[in-house]
Coordinates of C-alpha atoms and ligand atoms in Angstrom, one line a residue:
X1341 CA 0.0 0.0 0.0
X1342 CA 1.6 3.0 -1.5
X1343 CA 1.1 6.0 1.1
X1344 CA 2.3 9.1 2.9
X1345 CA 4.9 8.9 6.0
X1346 CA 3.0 10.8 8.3
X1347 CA 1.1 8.2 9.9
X1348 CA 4.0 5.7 10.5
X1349 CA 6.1 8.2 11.5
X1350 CA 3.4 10.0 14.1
X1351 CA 2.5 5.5 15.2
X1352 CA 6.3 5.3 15.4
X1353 CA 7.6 8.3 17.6
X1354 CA 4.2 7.2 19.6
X1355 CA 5.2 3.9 20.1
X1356 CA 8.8 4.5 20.6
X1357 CA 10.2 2.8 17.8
X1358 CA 11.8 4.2 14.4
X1359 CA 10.6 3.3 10.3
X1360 CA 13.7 2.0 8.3
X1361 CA 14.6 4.5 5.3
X1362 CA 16.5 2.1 2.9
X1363 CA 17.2 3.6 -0.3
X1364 CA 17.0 1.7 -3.4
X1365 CA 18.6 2.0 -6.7
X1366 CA 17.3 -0.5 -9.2
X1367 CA 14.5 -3.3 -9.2
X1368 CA 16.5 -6.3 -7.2
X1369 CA 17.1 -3.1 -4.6
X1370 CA 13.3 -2.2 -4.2
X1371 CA 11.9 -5.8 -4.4
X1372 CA 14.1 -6.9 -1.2
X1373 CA 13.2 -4.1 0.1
X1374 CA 9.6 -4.6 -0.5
X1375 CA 9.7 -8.2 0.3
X1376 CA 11.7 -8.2 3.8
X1377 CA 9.2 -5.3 5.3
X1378 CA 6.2 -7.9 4.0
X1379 CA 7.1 -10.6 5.9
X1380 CA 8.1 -9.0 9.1
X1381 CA 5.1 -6.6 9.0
X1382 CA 6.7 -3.5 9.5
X1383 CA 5.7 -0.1 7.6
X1384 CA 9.0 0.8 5.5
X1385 CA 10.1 3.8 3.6
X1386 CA 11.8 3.6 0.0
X1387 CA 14.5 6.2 -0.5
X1388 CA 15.4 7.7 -3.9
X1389 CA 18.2 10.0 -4.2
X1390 CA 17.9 12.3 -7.0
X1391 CA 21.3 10.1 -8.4
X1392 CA 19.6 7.4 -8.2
X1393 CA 16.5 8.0 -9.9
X1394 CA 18.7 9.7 -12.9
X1395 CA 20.2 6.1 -13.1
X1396 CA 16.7 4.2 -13.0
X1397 CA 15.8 7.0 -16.3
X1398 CA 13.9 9.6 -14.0
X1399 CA 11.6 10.3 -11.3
X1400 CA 8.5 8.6 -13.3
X1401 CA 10.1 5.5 -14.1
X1402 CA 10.8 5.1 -10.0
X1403 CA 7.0 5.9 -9.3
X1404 CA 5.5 3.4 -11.8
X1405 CA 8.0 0.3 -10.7
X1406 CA 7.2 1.0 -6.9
X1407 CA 3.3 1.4 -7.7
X1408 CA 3.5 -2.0 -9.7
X1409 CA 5.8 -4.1 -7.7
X1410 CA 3.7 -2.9 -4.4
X1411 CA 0.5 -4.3 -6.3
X1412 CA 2.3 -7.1 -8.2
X1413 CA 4.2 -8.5 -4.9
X1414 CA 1.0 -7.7 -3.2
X1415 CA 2.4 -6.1 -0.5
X1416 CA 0.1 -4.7 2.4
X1417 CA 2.4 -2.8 4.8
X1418 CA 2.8 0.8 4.8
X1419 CA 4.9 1.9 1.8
X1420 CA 6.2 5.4 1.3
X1421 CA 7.9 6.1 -1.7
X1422 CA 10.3 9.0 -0.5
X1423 CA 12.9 11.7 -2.6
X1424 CA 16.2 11.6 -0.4
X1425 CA 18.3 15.1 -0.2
X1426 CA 15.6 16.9 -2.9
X1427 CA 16.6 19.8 -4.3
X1428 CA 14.2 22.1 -5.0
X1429 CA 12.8 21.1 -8.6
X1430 CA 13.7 18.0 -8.1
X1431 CA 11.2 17.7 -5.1
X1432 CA 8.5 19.9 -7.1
X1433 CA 9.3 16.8 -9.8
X1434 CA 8.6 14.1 -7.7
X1435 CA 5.4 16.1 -6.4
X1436 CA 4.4 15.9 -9.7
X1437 CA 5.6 11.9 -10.8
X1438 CA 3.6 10.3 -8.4
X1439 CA 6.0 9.8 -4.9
X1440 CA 4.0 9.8 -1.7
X1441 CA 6.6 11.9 0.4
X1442 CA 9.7 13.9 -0.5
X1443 CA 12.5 15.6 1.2
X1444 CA 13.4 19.5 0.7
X1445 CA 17.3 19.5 1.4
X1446 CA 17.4 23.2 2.0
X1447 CA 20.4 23.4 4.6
X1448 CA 22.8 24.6 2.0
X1449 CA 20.7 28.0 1.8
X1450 CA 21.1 30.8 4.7
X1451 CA 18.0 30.1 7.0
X1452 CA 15.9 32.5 5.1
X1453 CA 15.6 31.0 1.7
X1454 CA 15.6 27.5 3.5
X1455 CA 12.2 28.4 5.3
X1456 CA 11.3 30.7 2.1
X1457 CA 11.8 27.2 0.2
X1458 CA 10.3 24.7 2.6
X1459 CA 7.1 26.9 3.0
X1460 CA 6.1 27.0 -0.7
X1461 CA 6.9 23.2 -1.0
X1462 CA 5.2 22.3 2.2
X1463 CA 1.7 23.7 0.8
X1464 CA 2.5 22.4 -3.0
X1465 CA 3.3 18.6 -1.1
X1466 CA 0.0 19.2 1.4
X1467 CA -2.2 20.1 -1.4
X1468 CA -1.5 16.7 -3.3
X1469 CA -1.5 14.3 0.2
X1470 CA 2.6 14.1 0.1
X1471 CA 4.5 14.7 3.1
X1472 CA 7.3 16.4 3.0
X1473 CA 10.9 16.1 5.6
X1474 CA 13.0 18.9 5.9
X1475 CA 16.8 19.9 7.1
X1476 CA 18.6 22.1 9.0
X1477 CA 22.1 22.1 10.1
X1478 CA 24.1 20.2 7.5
X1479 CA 25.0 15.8 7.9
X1480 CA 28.6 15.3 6.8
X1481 CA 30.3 13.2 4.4
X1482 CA 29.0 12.5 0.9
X1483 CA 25.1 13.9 -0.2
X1484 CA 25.0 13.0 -3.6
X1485 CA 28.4 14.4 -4.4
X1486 CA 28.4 17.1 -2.1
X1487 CA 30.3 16.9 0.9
X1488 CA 29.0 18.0 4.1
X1489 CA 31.4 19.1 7.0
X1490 CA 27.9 18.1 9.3
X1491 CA 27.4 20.8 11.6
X1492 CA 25.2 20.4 14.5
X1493 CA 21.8 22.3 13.9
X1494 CA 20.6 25.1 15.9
X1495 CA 17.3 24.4 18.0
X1496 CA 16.0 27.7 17.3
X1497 CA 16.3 27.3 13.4
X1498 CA 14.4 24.0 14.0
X1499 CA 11.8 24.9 15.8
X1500 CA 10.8 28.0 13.0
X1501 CA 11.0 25.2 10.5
X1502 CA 9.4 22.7 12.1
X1503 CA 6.4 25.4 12.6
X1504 CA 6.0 25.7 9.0
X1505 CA 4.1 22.2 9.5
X1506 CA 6.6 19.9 7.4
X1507 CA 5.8 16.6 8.9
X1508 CA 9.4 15.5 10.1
X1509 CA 12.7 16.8 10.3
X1510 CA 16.5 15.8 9.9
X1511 CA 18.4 17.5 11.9
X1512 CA 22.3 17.5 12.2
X1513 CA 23.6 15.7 15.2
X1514 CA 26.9 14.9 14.0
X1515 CA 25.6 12.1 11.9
X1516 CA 27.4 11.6 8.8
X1517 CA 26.4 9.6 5.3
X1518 CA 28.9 6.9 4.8
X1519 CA 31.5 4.8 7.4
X1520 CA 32.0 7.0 10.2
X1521 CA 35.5 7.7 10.9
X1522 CA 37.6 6.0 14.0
X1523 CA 38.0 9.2 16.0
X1524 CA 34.0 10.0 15.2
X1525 CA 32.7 11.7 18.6
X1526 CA 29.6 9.5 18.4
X1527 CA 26.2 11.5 18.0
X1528 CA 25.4 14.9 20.3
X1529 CA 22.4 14.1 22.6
X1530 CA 22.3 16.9 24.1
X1531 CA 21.7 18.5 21.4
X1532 CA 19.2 16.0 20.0
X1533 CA 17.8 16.5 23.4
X1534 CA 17.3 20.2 22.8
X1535 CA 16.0 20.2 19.1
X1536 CA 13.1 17.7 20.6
X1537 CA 12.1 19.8 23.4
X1538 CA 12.3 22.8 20.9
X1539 CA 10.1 21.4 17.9
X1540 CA 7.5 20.0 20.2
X1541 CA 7.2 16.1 19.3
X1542 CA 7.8 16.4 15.8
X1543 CA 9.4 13.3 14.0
X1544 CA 12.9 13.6 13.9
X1545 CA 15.1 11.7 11.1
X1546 CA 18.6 10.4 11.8
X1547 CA 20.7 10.6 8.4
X1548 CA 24.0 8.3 7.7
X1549 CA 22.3 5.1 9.6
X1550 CA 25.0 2.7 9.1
X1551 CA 27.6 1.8 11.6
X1552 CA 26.2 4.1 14.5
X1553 CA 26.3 1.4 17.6
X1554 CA 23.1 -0.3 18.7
X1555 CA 22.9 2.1 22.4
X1556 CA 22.9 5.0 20.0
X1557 CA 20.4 4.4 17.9
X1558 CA 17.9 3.1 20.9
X1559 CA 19.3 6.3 22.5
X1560 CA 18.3 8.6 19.9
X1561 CA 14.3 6.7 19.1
X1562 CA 14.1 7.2 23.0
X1563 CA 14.6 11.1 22.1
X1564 CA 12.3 11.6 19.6
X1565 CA 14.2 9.8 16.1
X1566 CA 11.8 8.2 14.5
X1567 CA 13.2 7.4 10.9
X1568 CA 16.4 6.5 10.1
X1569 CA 18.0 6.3 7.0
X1570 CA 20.6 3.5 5.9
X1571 CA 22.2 3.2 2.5
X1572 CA 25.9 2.3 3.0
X1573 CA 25.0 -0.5 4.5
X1574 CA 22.9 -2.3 2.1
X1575 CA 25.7 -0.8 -0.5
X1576 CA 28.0 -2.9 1.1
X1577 CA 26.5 -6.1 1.8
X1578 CA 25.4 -6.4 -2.0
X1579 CA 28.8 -5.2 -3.2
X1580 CA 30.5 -7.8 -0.6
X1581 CA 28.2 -10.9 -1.7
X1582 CA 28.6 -10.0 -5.2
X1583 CA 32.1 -10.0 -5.3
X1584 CA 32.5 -13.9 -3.8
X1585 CA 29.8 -14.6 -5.8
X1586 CA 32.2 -13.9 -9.0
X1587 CA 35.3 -14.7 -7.4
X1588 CA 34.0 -18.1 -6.8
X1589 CA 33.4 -18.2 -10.2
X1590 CA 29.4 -18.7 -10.0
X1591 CA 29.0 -16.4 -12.4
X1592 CA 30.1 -18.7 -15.7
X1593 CA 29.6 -21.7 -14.4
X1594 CA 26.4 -24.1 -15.7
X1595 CA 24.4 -23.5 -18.9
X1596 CA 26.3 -19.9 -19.1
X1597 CA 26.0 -16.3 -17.8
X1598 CA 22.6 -15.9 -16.3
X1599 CA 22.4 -12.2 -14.7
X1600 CA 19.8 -13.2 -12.3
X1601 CA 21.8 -15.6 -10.6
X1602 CA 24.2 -12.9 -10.5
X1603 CA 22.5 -10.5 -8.8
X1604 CA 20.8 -12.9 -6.3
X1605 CA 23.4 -13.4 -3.9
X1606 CA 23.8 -9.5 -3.6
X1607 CA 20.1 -9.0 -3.4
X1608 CA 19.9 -11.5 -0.7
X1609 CA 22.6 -9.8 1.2
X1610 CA 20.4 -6.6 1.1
X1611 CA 17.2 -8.4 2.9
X1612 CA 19.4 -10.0 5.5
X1613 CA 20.2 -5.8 6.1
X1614 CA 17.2 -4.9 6.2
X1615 CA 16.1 -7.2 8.2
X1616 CA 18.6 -6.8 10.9
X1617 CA 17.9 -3.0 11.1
X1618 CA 14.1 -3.7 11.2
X1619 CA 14.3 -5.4 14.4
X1620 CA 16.7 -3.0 15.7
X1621 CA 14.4 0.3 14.8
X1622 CA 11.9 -1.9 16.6
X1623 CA 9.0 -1.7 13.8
X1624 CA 8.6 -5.0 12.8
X1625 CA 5.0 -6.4 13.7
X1626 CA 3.8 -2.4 13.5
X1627 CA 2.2 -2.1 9.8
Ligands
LIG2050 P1 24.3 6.0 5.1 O1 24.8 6.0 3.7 O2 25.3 6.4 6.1 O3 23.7 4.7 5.4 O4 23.2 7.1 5.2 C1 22.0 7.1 4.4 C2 21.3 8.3 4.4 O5 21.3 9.1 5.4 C3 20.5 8.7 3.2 O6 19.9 9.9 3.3

């Protein structure tokens, strides 16, 4: 069931528990996805960076695979079909192509064009039934090709844009996309402690998911996180079991090269992921 994120994420902060952002980035990506969330009932969100969907031939293309493979696979959990890091055409685009939810990247702008931004996209995504995740204070290492120093964001400058009405927010904590670094300082709850008492309950997102330790991540759902966002992670594990996969020599052996039996051992890497981080965000059984 394709639908917004506001529900899950409201049922999620509720319930003390966090929805799995996994992003995808081709069909073996989003039917793992799909299928893992299925058959541990949990409500799951489908990330598409604006890379990403430029690969998969546009924002369109994305919509009408998820659509079909949700009724296809017949999948009943909560799906959201999500733009990650959205510029801003490219989140009016996705507005337009059919994506339940979207995210308005605006931290690179000074606050004033940020909240100038996220207004006029919050009422465009409203009006349609999309909702729409915003963010302030930049998340370090690698957006897209942009690299973030990740800043730590300022409670006030949430709170203004949380009061736009956007329906959840990323905010930096000192979160970064991609392997965290060995002298990483580990996430800043204090401030996480004082954007949530600032933005009044609001869902709060936690970029660069992977590798941030188990305590951490119940530590920051305690304290209002209810989405988090993995992608190096699944990156990884289907890069990793592809590569024995060929090394072994699987990939020319029997009646010749067969690119589905290729991909399989990669795409099963990606489920055991996501099913690993379902049961740590705690939302499997909530759909
Ligand atoms: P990782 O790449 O660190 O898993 O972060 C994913 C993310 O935050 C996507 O927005």
């Amino acid at each position: 069931m394709l639908v917004n994120a506001t529900e899950m994420l409201n049922k999620a902060r509720d319930g003390h528990y966090a929805v799995g952002h996994f992003n995808i980035n081709n069909l073996e990506w989003t039917k793992a996805i799909l299928q893992t969330a299925q058959e541990m009932n949990s409500p799951v969100i489908l990330g598409v960076s604006e890379g990403a969907a430029k690969y998969m031939t546009g924002f369109k293309t994305v919509a009408a695979m998820v659509q079909s493979m949700i009724e296809s696979m017949n999948i009943t959990v909560p799906v959201a079909l999500h733009l990650d890091h959205g510029s801003y055409e490219g989140a009016k685009a996705c507005i337009e192509a059919g994506f339940s939810s979207i995210m308005f990247d605006g931290s690179h702008y000074d606050i004033e064009e940020n909240l100038a931004k996220t207004t006029e996209l919050t009422q465009l995504a409203h009006s349609k039934g999309i909702s729409i995740e915003a963010e302030v204070g930049s998340i370090g290492g690698e957006e897209d090709g942009v690299m973030g120093a990740g800043e730590i964001a300022d409670p006030a400058e949430c709170k203004k844009i949380a009061d736009l009405g956007i329906d959840f927010l990323a905010a930096g904590i000192g979160n970064i996309h991609g392997k965290y670094p060995a002298n990483w300082k580990g996430l800043d709850f204090e401030a996480l402690e004082r954007i949530h008492e600032a933005t009044g309950g609001i869902p709060l997102v936690l970029h660069g998911g992977t590798g941030i330790p188990t305590e951490m991540i119940q530590k920051a759902i305690s304290l209002g996180v209810a989405k988090i966002n993995v992608n190096t992670e699944c990156q990884l594990a289907f890069a990793e079991a592809t590569r024995k996969y060929v090394e072994a020599g699987k990939d020319l052996e029997g009646k010749g090269f067969d690119p589905r039996k290729l991909l399989a051992p990669g795409t099963e890497a990606i489920k055991a992921t996501v099913r690993e981080k379902i049961e740590l965000f705690g939302s499997a059984g909530k759909a």
